[in-house]
Coordinates of C-alpha atoms and ligand atoms in Angstrom, one line a residue:
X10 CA -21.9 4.9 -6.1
X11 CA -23.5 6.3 -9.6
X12 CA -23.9 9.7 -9.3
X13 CA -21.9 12.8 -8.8
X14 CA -23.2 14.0 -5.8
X15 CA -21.5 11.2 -4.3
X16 CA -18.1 12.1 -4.9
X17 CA -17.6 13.7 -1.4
X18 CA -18.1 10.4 0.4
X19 CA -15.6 8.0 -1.5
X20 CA -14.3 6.0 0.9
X21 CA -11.6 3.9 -1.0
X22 CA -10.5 5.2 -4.6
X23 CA -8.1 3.5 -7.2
X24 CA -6.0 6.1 -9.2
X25 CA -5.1 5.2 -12.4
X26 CA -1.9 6.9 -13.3
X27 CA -1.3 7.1 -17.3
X28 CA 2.8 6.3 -17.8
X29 CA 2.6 9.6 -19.2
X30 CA 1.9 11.6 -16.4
X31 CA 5.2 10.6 -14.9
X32 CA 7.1 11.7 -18.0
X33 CA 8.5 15.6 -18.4
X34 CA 6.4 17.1 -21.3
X35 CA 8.8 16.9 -23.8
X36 CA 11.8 15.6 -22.4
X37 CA 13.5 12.6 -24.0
X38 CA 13.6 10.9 -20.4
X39 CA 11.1 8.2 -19.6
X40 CA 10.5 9.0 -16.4
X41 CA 11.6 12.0 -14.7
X42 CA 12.1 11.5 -10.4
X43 CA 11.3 15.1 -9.9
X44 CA 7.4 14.5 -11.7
X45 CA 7.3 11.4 -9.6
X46 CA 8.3 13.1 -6.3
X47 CA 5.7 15.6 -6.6
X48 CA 2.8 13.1 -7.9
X49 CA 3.7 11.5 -4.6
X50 CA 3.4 14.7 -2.1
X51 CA -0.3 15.0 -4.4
X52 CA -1.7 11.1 -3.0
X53 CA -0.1 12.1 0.2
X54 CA -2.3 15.2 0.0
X55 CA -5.6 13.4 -1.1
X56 CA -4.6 10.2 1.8
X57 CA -4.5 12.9 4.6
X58 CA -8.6 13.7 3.4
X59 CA -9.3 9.9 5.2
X60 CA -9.6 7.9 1.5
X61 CA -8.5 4.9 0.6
X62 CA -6.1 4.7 -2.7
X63 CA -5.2 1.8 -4.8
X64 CA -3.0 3.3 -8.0
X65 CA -2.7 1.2 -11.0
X66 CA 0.3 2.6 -12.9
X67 CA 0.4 2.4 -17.0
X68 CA 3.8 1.9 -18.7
X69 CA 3.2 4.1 -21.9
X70 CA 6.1 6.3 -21.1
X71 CA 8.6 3.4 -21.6
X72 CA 6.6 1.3 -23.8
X73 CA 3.4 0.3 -25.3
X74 CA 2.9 -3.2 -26.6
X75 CA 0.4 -2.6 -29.7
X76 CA 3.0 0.2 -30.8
X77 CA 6.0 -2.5 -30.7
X78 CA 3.2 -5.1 -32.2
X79 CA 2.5 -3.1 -35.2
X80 CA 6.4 -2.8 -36.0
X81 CA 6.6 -6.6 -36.3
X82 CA 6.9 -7.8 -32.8
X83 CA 4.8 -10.6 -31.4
X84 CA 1.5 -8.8 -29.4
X85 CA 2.3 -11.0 -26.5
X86 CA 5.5 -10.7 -25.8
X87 CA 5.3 -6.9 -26.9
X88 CA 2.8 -6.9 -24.1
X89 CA 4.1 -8.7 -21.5
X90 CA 7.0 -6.3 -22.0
X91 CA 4.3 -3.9 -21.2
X92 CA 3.8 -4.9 -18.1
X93 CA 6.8 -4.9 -16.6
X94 CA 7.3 -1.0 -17.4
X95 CA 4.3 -0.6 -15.2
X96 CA 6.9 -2.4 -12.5
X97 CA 9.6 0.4 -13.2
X98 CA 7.1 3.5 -12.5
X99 CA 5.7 1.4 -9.5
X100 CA 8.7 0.8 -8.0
X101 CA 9.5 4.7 -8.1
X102 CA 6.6 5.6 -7.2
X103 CA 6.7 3.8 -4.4
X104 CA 10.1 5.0 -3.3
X105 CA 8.7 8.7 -3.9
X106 CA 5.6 7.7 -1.5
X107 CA 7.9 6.2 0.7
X108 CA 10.0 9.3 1.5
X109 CA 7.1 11.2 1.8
X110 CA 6.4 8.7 4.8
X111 CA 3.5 7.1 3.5
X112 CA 3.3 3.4 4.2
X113 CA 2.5 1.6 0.8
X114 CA 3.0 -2.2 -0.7
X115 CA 3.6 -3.3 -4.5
X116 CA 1.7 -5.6 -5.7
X117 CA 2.4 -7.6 -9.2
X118 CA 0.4 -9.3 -11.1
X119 CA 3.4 -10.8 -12.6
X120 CA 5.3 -12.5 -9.6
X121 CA 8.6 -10.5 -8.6
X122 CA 9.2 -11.9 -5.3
X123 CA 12.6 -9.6 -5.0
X124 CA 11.2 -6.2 -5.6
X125 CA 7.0 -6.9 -4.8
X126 CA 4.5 -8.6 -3.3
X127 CA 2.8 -10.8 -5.4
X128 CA -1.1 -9.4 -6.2
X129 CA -3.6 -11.1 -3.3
X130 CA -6.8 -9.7 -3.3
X131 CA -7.7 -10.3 0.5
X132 CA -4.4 -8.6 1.4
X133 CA -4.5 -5.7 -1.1
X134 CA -8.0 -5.4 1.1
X135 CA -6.4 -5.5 4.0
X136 CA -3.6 -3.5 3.7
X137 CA -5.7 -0.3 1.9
X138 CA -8.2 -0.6 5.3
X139 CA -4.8 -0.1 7.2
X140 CA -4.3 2.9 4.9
X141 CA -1.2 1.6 3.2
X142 CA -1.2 3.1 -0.5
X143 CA -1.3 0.0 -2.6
X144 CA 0.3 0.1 -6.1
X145 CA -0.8 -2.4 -8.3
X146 CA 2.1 -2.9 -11.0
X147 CA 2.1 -5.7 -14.0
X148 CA -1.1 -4.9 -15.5
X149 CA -3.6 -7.5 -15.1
X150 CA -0.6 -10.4 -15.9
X151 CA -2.2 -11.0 -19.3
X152 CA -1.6 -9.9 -22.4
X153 CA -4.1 -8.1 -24.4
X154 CA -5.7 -5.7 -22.0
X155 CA -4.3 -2.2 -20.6
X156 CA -3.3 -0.7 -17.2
X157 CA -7.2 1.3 -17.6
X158 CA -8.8 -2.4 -17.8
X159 CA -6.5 -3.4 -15.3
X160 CA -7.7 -0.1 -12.9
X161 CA -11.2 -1.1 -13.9
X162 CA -10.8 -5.0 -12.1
X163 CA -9.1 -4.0 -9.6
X164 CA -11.9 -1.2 -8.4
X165 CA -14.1 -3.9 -9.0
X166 CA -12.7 -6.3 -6.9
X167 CA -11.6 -4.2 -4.3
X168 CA -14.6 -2.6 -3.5
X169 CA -13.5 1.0 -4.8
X170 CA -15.8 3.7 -5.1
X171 CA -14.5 5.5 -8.2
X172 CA -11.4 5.2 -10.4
X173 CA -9.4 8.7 -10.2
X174 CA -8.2 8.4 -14.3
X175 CA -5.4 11.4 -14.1
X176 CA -4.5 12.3 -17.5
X177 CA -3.0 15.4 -19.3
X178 CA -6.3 16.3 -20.3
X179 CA -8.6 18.2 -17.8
X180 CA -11.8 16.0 -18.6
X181 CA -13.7 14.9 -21.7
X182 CA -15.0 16.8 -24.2
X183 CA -17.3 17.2 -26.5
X184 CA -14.5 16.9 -29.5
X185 CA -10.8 17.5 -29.4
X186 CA -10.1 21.0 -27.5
X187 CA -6.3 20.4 -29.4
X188 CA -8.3 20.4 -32.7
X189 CA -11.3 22.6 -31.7
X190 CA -10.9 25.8 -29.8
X191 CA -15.0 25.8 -29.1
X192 CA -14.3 22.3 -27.8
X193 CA -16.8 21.8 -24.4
X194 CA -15.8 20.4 -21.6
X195 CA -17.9 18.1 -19.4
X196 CA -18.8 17.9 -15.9
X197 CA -20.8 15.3 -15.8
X198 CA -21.7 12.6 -18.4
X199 CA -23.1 9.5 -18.0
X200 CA -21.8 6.5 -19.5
X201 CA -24.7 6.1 -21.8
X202 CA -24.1 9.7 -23.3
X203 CA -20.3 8.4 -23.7
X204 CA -21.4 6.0 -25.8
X205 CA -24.0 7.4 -27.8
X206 CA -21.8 10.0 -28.9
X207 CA -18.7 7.7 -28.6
X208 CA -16.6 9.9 -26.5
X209 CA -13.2 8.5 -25.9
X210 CA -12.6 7.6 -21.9
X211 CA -10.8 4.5 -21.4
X212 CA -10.5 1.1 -24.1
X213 CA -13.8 -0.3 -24.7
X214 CA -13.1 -3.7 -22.2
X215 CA -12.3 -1.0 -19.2
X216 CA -15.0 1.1 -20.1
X217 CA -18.2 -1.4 -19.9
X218 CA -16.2 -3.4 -16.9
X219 CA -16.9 0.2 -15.0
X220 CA -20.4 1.0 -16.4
X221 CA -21.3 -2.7 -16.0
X222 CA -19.8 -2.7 -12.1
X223 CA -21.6 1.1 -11.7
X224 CA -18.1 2.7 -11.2
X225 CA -18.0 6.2 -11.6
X226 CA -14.7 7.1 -13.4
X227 CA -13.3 11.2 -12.5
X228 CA -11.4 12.1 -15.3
X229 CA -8.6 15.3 -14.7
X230 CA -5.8 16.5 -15.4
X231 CA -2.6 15.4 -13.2
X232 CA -0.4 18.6 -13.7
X233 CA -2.9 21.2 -12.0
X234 CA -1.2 21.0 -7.5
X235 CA -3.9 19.3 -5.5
X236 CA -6.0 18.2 -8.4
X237 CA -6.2 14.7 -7.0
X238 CA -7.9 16.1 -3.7
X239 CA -10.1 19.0 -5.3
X240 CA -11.1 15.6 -7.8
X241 CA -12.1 13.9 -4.6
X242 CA -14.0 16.9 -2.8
X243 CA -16.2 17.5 -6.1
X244 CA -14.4 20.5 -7.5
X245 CA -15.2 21.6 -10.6
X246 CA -12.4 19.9 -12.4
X247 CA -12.5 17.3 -14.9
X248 CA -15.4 15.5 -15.6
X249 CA -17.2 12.6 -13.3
X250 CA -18.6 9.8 -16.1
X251 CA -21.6 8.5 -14.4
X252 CA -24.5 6.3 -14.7
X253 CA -27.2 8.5 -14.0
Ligands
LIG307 N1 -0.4 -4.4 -20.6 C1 -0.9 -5.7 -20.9 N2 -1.8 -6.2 -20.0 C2 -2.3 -5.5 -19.0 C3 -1.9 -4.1 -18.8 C4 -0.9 -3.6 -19.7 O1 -0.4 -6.4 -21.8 O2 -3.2 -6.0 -18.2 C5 0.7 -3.9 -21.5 C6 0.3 -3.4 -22.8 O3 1.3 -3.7 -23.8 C7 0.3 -1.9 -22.6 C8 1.5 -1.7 -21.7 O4 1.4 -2.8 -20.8 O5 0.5 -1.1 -23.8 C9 1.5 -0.4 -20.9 O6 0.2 -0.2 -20.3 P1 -0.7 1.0 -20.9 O7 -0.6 1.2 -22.3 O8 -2.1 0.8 -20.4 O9 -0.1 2.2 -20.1 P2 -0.5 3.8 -20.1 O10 -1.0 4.2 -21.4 O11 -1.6 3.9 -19.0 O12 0.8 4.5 -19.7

C-alpha cells in the first residue's frame, strides 16, 4: 500500500488510539466509560465495512513516562509504568467492544495471564482473519519507545495495510491551526514532505519504522461520529501520510 487511492481497499488496519481520546475534554477523570462506550459502537461501525482492526491503545491519559522521568523518576520504571496504563484503557475498551457484541482478545506485551493473553504474533494473525478485534495493550514491553512505535511494529508484523492514528486533531498541518488561524490542512502528504518540512506525525522511531515498512498512516480526528469508517472509505477527513 503507498498511495491514497488505496485507502478503499484496506483489508486489515491497526488503530492507534491516543490515551487521550478516551479522556472527557477537560474533565479531571482519566478515562471516562461513556467516551469509551461510544469509541467502541465507532470500530464496531468501521468492522461491519469487512476490515480487519488491530488497536494499539496509548496510556497518556493516566500517565506518561518521560513526564514522570523529567520530575526525577527513573525513565524505566516511569516507563514500564507506562505500559501498564495502556492495560487499563485496554481492558475497558475491551469490555466496551464486548457489549457491543464484538468478539475481541487482549494481547500484552507484558504477560498478565489473569486479565490477557500474552502477545503471539501467529495468533494475533489468526484471531484478526477470524475478525476478532485485537487490542494490543503493554506497549511494545520495553521501555523507551511509545504506544505510536508500538502501532508502527505491530502493522508491520501483522501485515496491516495502514495505521488509523485517531487523535484530537483532524489531520496535519502545515503549522499549528491552535496558533495560526490560516493554518492548512493536508490531505495527502508524503512522508518525504513530512520530513523536509519536519511536520510532526508520530516520534521519530514510529515514523521511519512506517515510511521504511511503506505504511501509509491516516491521521483524524476521533471525536467527529463515524470518522473511523469515512477514514477508511477515503473521505475527505484527516490527512493520509504517504510515500508517493
Ligand atoms: N511506553 C513504553 N514502551 C512502549 C509503549 C509505551 O515505555 O513500547 C510507555 C511510555 O512511558 C509512554 C506510556 O507508556 O509514555 C504511554 O504511552 P504513550 O505515551 O505512547 O500513550 P499515548 O500518548 O498514545 O496516550
Amino acid at each position: 500500500m503507498s498511495s491514497p487511492q488505496d485507502a478503499r481497499s484496506f483489508k486489515r488496519v491497526i488503530l492507534k488510539l491516543s490515551g487521550e481520546a478516551l479522556r472527557e475534554p477537560g474533565s479531571k477523570d482519566n478515562i471516562s466509560p461513556e467516551i469509551v462506550e461510544r469509541v467502541a459502537k465507532e470500530i464496531k461501525l468501521a468492522l461491519d465495512t469487512g476490515v480487519e482492526i488491530g488497536v494499539v491503545c496509548g496510556g497518556g491519559n493516566f500517565w506518561r513516562g518521560a513526564s514522570a522521568s523529567a520530575r526525577g523518576m527513573d525513565r524505566a520504571t516511569a516507563d514500564y509504568v507506562g505500559m501498564l496504563a495502556t492495560v487499563m484503557n485496554a481492558l475497558a475498551l475491551q469490555s466496551a467492544l464486548e457489549a457491543e457484541g464484538v468478539k475481541c482478545v487482549v494481547q500484552s506485551a507484558i504477560e498478565m495471564k489473569n486479565v490477557a493473553e500474552p502477545f503471539i504474533r501467529r495468533k494475533a494473525n489468526r484471531h484478526l482473519s477470524n475478525n476478532f478485534v485485537v487490542i494490543f495493550a503493554a506497549g511494545t514491553g520495553s521501555p523507551f519507545f511509545s504506544t505510536d512505535t508500538t502501532a508502527a511494529l505491530r502493522a508491520s508484523e501483522m501485515g496491516a495495510d495502514a495505521i488509523m492514528k485517531a487523535t484530537m486533531v483532524d489531520g496535519v498541518y502545515d503549522s499549528d491551526p491552535k496558533k495560526n488561524p490560516e493554518a492548512v490542512r493536508y490531505e495527502t502528504v508524503t512522508f518525504h514532505n513530512c520530513l523536509a518540512e519536519n511536520l510532526k506525525v508520530m516520534d521519530s522511531t514510529a515514523f521511519t519504522l512506517c515510511m521504511d515498512n511503506d505504511i501509509p498512516i491516516i491521521v483524524f480526528d476521533i471525536g467527529g461520529c463515524g470518522n473511523i469508517t469515512s477514514a477508511l472509505s477515503g473521505d475527505d477527513i484527516g490527512t493520509i501520510i504517504h510515500k508517493g
